PDB file of C-alpha atoms in Angstrom:
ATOM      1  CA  UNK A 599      58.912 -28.980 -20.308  1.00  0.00           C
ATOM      2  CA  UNK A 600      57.382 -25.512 -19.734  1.00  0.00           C
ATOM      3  CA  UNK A 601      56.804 -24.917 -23.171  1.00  0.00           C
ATOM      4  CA  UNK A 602      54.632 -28.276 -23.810  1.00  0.00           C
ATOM      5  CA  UNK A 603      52.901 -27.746 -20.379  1.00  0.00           C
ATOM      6  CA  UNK A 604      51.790 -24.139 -22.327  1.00  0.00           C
ATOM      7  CA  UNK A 605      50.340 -26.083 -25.107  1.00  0.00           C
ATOM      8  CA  UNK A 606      48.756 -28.489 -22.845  1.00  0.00           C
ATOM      9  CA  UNK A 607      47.125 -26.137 -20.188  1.00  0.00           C
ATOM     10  CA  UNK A 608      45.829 -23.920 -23.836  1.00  0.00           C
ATOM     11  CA  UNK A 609      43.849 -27.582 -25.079  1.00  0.00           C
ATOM     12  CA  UNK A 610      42.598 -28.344 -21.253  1.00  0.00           C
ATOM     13  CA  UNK A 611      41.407 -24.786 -20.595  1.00  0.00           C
ATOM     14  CA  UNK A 612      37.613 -25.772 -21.260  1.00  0.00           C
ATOM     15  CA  UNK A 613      38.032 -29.251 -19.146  1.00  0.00           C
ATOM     16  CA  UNK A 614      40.193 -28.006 -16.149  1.00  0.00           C
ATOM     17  CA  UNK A 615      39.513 -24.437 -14.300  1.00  0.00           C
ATOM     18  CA  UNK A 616      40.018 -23.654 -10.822  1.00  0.00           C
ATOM     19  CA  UNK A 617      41.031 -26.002  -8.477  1.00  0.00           C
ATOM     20  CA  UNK A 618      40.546 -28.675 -10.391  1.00  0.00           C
ATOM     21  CA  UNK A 619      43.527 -27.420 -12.512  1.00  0.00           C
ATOM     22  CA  UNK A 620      45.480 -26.784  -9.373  1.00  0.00           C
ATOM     23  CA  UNK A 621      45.005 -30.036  -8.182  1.00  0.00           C
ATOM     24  CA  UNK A 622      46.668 -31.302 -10.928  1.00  0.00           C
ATOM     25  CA  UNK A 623      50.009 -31.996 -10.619  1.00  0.00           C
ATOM     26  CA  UNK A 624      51.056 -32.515 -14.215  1.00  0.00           C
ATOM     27  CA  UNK A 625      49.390 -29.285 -14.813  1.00  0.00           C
ATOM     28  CA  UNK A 626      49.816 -26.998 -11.781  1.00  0.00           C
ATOM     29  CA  UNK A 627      51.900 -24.099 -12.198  1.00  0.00           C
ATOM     30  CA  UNK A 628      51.633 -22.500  -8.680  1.00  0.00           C
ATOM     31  CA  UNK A 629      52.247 -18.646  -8.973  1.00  0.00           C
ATOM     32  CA  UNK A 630      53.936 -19.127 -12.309  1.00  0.00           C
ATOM     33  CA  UNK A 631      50.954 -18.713 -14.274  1.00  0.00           C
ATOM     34  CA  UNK A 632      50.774 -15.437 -16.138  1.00  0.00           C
ATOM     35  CA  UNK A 633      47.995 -13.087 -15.479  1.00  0.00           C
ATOM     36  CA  UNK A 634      46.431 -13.895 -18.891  1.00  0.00           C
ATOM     37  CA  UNK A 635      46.095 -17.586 -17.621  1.00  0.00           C
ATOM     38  CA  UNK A 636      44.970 -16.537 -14.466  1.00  0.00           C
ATOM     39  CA  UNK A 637      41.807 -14.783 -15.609  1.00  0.00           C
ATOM     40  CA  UNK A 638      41.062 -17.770 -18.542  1.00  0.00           C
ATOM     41  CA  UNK A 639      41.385 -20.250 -16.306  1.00  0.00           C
ATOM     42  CA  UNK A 640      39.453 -19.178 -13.038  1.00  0.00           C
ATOM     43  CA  UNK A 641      42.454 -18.727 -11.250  1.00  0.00           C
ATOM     44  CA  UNK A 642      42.504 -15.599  -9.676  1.00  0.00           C
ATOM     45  CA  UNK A 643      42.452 -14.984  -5.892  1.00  0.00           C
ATOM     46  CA  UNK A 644      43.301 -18.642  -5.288  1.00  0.00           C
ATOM     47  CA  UNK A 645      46.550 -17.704  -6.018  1.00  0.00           C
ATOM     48  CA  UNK A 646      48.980 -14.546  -4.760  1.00  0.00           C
ATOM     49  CA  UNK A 647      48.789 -12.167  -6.658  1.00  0.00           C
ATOM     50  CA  UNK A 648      52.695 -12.136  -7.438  1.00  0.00           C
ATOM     51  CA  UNK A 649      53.771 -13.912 -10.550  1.00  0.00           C
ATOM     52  CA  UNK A 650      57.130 -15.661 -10.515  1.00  0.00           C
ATOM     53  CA  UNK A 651      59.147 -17.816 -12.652  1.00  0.00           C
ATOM     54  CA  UNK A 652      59.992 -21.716 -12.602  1.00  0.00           C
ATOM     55  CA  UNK A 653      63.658 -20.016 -11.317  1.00  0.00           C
ATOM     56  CA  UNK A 654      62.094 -18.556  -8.321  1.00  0.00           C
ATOM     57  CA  UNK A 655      60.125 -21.166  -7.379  1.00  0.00           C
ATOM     58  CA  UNK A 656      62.848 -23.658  -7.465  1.00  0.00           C
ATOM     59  CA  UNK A 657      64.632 -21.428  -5.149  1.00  0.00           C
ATOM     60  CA  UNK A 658      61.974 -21.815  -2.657  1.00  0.00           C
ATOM     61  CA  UNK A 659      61.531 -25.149  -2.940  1.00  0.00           C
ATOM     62  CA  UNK A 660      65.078 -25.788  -2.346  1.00  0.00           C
ATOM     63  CA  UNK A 661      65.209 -23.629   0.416  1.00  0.00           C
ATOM     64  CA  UNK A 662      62.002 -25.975   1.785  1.00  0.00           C
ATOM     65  CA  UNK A 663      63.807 -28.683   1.396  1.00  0.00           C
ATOM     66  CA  UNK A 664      66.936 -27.981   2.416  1.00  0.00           C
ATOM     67  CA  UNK A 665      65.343 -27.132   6.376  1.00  0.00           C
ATOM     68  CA  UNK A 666      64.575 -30.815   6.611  1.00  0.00           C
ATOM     69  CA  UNK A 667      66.880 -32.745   8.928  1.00  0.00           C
ATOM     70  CA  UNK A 668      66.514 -36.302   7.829  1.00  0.00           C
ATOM     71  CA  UNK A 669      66.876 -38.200   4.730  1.00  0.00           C
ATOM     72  CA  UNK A 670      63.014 -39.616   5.152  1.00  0.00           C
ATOM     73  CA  UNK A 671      61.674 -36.064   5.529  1.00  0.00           C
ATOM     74  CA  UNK A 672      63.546 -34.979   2.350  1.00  0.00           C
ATOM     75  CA  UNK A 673      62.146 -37.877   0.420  1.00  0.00           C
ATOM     76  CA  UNK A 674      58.643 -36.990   2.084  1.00  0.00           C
ATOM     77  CA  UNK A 675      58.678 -33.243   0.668  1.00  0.00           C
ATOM     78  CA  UNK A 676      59.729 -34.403  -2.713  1.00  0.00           C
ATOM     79  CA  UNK A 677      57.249 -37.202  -3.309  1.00  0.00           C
ATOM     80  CA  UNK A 678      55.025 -33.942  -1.817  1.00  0.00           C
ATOM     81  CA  UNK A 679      55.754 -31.704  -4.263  1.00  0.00           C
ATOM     82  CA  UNK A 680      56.161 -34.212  -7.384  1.00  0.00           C
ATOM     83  CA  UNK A 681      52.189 -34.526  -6.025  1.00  0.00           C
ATOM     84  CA  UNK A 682      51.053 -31.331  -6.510  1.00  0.00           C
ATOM     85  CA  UNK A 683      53.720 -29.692  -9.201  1.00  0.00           C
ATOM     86  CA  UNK A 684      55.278 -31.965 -11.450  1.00  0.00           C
ATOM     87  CA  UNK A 685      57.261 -29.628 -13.569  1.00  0.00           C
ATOM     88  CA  UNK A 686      58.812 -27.809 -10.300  1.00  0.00           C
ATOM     89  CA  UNK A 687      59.263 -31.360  -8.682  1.00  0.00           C
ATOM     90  CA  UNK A 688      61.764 -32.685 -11.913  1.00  0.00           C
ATOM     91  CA  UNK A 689      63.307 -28.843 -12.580  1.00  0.00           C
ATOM     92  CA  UNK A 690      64.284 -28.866  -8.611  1.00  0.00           C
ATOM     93  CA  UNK A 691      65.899 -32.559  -9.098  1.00  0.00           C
ATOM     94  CA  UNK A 692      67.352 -31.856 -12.283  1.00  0.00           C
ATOM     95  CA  UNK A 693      69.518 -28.428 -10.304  1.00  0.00           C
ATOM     96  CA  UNK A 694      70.318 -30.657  -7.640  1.00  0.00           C
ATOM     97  CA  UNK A 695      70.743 -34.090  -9.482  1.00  0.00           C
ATOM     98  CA  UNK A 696      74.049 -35.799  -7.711  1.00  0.00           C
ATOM     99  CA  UNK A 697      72.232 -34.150  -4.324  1.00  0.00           C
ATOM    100  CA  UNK A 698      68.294 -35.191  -4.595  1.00  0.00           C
ATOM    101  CA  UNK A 699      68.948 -38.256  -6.941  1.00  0.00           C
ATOM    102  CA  UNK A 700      69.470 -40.387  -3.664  1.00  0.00           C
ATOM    103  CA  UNK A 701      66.628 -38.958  -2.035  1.00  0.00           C
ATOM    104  CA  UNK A 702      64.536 -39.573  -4.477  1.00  0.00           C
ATOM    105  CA  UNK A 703      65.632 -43.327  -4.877  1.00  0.00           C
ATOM    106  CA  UNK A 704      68.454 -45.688  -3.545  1.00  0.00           C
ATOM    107  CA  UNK A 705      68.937 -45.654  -0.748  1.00  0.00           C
ATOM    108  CA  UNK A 706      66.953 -43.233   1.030  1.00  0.00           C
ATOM    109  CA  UNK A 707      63.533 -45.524  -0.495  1.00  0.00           C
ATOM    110  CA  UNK A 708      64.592 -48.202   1.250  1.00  0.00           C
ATOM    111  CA  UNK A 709      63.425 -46.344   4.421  1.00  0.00           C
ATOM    112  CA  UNK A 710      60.451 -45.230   2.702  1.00  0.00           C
ATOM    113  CA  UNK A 711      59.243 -48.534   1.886  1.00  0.00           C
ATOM    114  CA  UNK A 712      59.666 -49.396   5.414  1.00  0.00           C
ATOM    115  CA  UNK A 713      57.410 -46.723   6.089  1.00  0.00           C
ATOM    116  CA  UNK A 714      55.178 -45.998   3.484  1.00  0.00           C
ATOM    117  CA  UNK A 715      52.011 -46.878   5.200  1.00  0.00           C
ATOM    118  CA  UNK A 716      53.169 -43.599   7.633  1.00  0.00           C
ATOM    119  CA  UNK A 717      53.988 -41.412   5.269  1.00  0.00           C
ATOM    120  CA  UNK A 718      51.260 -42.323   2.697  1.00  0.00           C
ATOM    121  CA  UNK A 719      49.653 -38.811   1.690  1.00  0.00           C
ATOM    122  CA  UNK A 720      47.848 -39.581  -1.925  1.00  0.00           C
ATOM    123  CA  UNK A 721      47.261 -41.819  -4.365  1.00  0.00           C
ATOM    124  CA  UNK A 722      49.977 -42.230  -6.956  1.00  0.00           C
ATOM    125  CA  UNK A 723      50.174 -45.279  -9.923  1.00  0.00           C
ATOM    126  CA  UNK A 724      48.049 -48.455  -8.983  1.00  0.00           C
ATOM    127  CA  UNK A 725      47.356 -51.151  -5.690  1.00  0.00           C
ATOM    128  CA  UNK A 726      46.176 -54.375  -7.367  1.00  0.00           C
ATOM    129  CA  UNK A 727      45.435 -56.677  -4.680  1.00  0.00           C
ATOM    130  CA  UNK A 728      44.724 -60.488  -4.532  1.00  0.00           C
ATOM    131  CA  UNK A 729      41.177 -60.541  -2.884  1.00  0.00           C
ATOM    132  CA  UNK A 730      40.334 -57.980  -6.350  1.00  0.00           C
ATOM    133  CA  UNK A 731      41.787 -60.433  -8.926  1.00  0.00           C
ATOM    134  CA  UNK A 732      38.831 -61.400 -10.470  1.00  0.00           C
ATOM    135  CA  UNK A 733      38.455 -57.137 -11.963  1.00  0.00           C
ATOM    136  CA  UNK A 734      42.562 -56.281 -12.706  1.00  0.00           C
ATOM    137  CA  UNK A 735      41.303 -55.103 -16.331  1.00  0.00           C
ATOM    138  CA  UNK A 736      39.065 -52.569 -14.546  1.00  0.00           C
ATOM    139  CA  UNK A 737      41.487 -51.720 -12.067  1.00  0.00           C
ATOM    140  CA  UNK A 738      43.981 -50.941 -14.697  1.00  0.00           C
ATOM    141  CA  UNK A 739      41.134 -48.584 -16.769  1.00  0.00           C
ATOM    142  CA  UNK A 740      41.000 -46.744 -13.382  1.00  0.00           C
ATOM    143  CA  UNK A 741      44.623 -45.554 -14.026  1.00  0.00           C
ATOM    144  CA  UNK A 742      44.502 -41.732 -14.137  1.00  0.00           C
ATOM    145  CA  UNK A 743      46.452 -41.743 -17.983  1.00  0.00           C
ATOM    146  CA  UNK A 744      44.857 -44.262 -20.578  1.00  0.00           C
ATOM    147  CA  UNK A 745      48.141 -43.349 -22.588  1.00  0.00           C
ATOM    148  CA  UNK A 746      51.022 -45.702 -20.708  1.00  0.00           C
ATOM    149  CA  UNK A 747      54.601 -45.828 -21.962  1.00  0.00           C
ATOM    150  CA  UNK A 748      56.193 -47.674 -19.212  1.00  0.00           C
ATOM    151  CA  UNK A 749      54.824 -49.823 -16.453  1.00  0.00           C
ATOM    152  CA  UNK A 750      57.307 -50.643 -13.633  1.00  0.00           C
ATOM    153  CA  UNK A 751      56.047 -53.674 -11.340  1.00  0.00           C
ATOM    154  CA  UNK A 752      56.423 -55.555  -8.090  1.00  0.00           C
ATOM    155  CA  UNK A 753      55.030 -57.444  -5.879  1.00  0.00           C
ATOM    156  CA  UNK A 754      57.178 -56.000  -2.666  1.00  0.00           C
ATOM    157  CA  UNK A 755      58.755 -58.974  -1.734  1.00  0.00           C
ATOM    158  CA  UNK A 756      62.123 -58.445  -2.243  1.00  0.00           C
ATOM    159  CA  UNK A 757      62.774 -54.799  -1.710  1.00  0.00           C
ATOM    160  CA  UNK A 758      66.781 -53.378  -1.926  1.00  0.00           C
ATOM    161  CA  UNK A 759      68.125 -55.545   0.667  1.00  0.00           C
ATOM    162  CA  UNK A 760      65.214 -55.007   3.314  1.00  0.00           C
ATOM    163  CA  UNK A 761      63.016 -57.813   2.513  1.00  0.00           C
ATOM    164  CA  UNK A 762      59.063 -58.156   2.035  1.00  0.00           C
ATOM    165  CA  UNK A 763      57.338 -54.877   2.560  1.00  0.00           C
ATOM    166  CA  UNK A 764      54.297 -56.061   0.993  1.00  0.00           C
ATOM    167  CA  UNK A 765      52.150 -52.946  -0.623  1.00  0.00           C
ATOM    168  CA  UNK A 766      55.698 -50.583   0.535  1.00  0.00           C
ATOM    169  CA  UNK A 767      57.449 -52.078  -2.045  1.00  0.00           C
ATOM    170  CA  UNK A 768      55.075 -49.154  -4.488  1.00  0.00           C
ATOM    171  CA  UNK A 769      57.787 -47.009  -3.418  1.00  0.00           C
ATOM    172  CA  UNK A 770      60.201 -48.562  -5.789  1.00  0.00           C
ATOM    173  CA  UNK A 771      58.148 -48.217  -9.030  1.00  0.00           C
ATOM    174  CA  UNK A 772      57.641 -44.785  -7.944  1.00  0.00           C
ATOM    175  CA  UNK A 773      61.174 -43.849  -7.525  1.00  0.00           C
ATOM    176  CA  UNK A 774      62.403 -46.146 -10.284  1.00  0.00           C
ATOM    177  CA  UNK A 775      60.085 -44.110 -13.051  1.00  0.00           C
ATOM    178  CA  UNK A 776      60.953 -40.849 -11.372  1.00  0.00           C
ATOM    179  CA  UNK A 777      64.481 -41.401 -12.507  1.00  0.00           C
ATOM    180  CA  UNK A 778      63.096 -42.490 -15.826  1.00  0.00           C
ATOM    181  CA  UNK A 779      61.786 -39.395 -16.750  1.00  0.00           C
ATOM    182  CA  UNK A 780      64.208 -37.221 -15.004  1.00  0.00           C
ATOM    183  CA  UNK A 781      67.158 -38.707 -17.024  1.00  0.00           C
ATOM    184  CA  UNK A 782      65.335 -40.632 -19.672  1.00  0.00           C
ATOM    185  CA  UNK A 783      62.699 -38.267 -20.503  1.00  0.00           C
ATOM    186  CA  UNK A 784      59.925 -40.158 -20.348  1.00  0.00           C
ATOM    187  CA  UNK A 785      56.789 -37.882 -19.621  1.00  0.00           C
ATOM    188  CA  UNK A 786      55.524 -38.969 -16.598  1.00  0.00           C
ATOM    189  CA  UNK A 787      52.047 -38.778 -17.182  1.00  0.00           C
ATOM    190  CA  UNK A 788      52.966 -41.845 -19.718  1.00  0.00           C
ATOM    191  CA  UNK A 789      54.418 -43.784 -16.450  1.00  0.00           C
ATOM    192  CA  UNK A 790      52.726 -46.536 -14.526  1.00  0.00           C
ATOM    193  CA  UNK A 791      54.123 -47.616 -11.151  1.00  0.00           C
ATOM    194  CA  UNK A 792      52.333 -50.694 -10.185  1.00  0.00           C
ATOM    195  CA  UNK A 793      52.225 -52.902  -6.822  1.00  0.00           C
ATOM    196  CA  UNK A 794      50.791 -56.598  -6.761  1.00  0.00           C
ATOM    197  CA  UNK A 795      49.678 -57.000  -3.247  1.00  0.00           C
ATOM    198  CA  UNK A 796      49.618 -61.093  -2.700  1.00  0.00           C
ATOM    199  CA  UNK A 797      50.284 -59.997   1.121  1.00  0.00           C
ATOM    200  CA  UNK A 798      53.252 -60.237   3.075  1.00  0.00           C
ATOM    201  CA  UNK A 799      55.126 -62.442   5.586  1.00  0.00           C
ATOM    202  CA  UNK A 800      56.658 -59.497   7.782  1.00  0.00           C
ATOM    203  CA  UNK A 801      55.639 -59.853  10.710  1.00  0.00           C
ATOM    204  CA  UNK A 802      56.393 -56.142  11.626  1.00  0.00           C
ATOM    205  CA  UNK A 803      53.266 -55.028   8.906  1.00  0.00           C
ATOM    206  CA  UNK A 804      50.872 -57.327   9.585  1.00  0.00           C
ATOM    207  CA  UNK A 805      51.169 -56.283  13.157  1.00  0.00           C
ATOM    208  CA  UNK A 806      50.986 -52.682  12.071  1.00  0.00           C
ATOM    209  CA  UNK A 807      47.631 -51.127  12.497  1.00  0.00           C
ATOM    210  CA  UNK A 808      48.505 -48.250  10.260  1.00  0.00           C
ATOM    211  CA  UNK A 809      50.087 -50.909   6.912  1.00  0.00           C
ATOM    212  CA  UNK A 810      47.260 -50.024   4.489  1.00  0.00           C
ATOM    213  CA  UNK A 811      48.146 -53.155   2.526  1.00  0.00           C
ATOM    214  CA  UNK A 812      46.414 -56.608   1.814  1.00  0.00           C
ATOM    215  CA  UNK A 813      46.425 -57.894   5.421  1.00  0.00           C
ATOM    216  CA  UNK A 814      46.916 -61.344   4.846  1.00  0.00           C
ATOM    217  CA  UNK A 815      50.315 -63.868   4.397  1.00  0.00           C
ATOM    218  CA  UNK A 816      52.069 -63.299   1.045  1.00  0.00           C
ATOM    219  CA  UNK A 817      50.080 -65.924  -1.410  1.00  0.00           C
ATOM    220  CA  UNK A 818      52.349 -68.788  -3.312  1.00  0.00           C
ATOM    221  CA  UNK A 819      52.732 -71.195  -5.773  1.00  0.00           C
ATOM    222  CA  UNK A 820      49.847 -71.655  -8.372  1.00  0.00           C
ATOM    223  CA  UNK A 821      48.046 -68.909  -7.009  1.00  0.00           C
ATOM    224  CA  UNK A 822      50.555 -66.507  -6.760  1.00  0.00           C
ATOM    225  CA  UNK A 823      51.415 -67.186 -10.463  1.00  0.00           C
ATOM    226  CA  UNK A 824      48.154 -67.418 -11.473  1.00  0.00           C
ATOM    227  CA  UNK A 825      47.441 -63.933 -10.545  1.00  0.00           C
ATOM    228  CA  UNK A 826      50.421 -62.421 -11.971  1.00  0.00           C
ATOM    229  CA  UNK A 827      49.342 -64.378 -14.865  1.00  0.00           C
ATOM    230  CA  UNK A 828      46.032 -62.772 -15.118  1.00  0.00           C
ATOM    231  CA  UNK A 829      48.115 -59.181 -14.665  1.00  0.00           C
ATOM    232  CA  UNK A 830      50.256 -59.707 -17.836  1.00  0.00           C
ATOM    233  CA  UNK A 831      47.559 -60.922 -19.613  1.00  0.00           C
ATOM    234  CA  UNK A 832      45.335 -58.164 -18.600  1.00  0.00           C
ATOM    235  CA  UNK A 833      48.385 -55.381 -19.106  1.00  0.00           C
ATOM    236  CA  UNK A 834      48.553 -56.721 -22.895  1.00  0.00           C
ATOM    237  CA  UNK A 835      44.866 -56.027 -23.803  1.00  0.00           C
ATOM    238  CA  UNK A 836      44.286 -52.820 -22.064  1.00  0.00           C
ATOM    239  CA  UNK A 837      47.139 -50.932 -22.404  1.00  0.00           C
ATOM    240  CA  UNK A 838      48.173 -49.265 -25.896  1.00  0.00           C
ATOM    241  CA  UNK A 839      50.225 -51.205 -28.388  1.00  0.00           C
ATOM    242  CA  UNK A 840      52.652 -48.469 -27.825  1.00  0.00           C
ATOM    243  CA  UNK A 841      53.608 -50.056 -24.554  1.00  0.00           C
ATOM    244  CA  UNK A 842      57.551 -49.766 -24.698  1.00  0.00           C
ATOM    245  CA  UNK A 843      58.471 -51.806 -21.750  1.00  0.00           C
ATOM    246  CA  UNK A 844      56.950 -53.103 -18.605  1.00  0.00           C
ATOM    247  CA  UNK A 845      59.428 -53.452 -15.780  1.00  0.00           C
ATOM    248  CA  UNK A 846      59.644 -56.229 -12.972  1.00  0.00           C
ATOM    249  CA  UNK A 847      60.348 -56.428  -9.857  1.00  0.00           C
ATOM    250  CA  UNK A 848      58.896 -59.690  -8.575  1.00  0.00           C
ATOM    251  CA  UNK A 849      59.910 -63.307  -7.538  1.00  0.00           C
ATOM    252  CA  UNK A 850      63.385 -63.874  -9.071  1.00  0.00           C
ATOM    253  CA  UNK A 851      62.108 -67.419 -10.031  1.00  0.00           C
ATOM    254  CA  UNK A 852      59.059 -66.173 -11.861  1.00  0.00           C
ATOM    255  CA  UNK A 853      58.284 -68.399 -14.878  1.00  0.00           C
ATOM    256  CA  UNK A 854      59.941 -66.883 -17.984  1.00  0.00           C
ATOM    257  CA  UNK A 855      56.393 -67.645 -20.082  1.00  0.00           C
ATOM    258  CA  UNK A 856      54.464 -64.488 -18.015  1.00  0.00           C
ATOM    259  CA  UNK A 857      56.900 -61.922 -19.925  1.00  0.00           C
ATOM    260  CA  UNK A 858      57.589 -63.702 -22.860  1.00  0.00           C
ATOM    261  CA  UNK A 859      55.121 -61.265 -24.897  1.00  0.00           C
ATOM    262  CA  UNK A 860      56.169 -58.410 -23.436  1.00  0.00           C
ATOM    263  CA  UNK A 861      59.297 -56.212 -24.199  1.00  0.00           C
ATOM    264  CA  UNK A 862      61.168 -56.260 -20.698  1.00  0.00           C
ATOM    265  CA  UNK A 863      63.595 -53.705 -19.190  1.00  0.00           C
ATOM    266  CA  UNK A 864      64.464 -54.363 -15.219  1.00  0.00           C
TER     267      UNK A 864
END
């Protein structure tokens, strides 16, 4: 992974400098860039001036992570730094796998769906709500990759044995491709986690004045599938005919005919 990151920082050197580089996650080396990159790419003196190695890093990250004294505030630092240091983020998880694996998805993102409108820090895959159905093709071109491998869906109503969670239920896609590329070795640039926010039913987030979701009850029958409708249909034409798989997590009873073009993997 270090290696290809080399290649792609050398063909991005003229587009990213700075801190827009550092504010890249799939790009972002921290203080493991070399000297050499540090003077191409505009990096010195927003950096320490010590270089280390992934190794070291790690180290420090797990000792980070390791002073946390709940399962939600473990989960929080890793989705933290899988924000701002991608490579670091999957070499951490793949030292501690049996260890972070849980953290990272079932069961501890239960809990985080519960409470992802608290611990909601930045943007990550895409929110495609009801009232915006008439533009889902542009909200899918405003995905930060035009190159998508995978898209993992749902529409948070059925969430690991906690119920609706409404826009939460992101958390799972999120977790679900981590895993994908951490064992699988999908790049994760090429990943898509996706919520459909029709609204929810639970009481407890509509009654939330921090749930940054559609605040309206969860939409049914025609018009639910209708708009899911115009997602698949939308997800065939502007994503690349490479698209491997898109994953679902939504009604159980969803109408066979809105995946029937699509190579499926759950």
């Amino acid at each position: 992974m270090g290696t290809k990151q080399q290649v792609i920082l050398s063909s991005l050197a003229d587009f990213r400098r700075g801190t827009d580089l550092l504010d890249h996650p799939g790009l972002n080396k921290g203080t493991a860039f070399t000297d050499e990159e540090r003077s191409n790419l505009g990096l010195h003196g927003l950096l320490p001036p010590h270089v280390e190695n992934l190794e070291s890093q790690v180290v420090r990250a797990y000792e980070a992570y390791k002073r946390k004294d709940d399962d939600l505030e473990r989960h929080i630092y890793l989705r933290g730094l899988q924000d701002t240091d991608e490579v670091l983020f999957y070499r951490l998880l793949l030292e501690h796998i049996e260890e972070m694996t849980p953290m990272v998805y079932t069961p501890v993102v239960a809990q985080a769906c519960q409470q992802f409108s608290h611990i909601y820090r930045r943007p990550r895959g895409l929110f495609i709500s009801y009232p915006l159905r008439g533009s889902i093709p542009a909200l899918l071109r405003n995905r930060a990759n035009a190159e998508v491998d995978v898209i993992v869906a749902t529409d948070g109503e059925r969430i690991l044995g906690i119920g609706d969670q409404g826009a939460g239920g992101l958390g799972i896609p999120i977790g679900k491709l981590s895993l994908y590329t951490l064992i699988g070795g999908i790049r994760p640039e090429r990943t898509l986690p996706i919520v459909l926010d029709v609204g929810t039913n639970n009481a407890e987030r509509l009654n939330d004045p921090e749930y940054i979701g559609w605040r309206h009850k969860r939409m049914t029958g025609d018009e639910y599938f209708d708009f899911v409708d115009q997602f698949v249909q939308a997800v065939k034409k502007g994503t690349s005919r490479n698209l491997s798989s898109i994953g679902k997590t939504l009604r159980p009873h969803m109408p066979a005919r809105f995946f029937s073009a699509i190579k499926t993997s759950c």
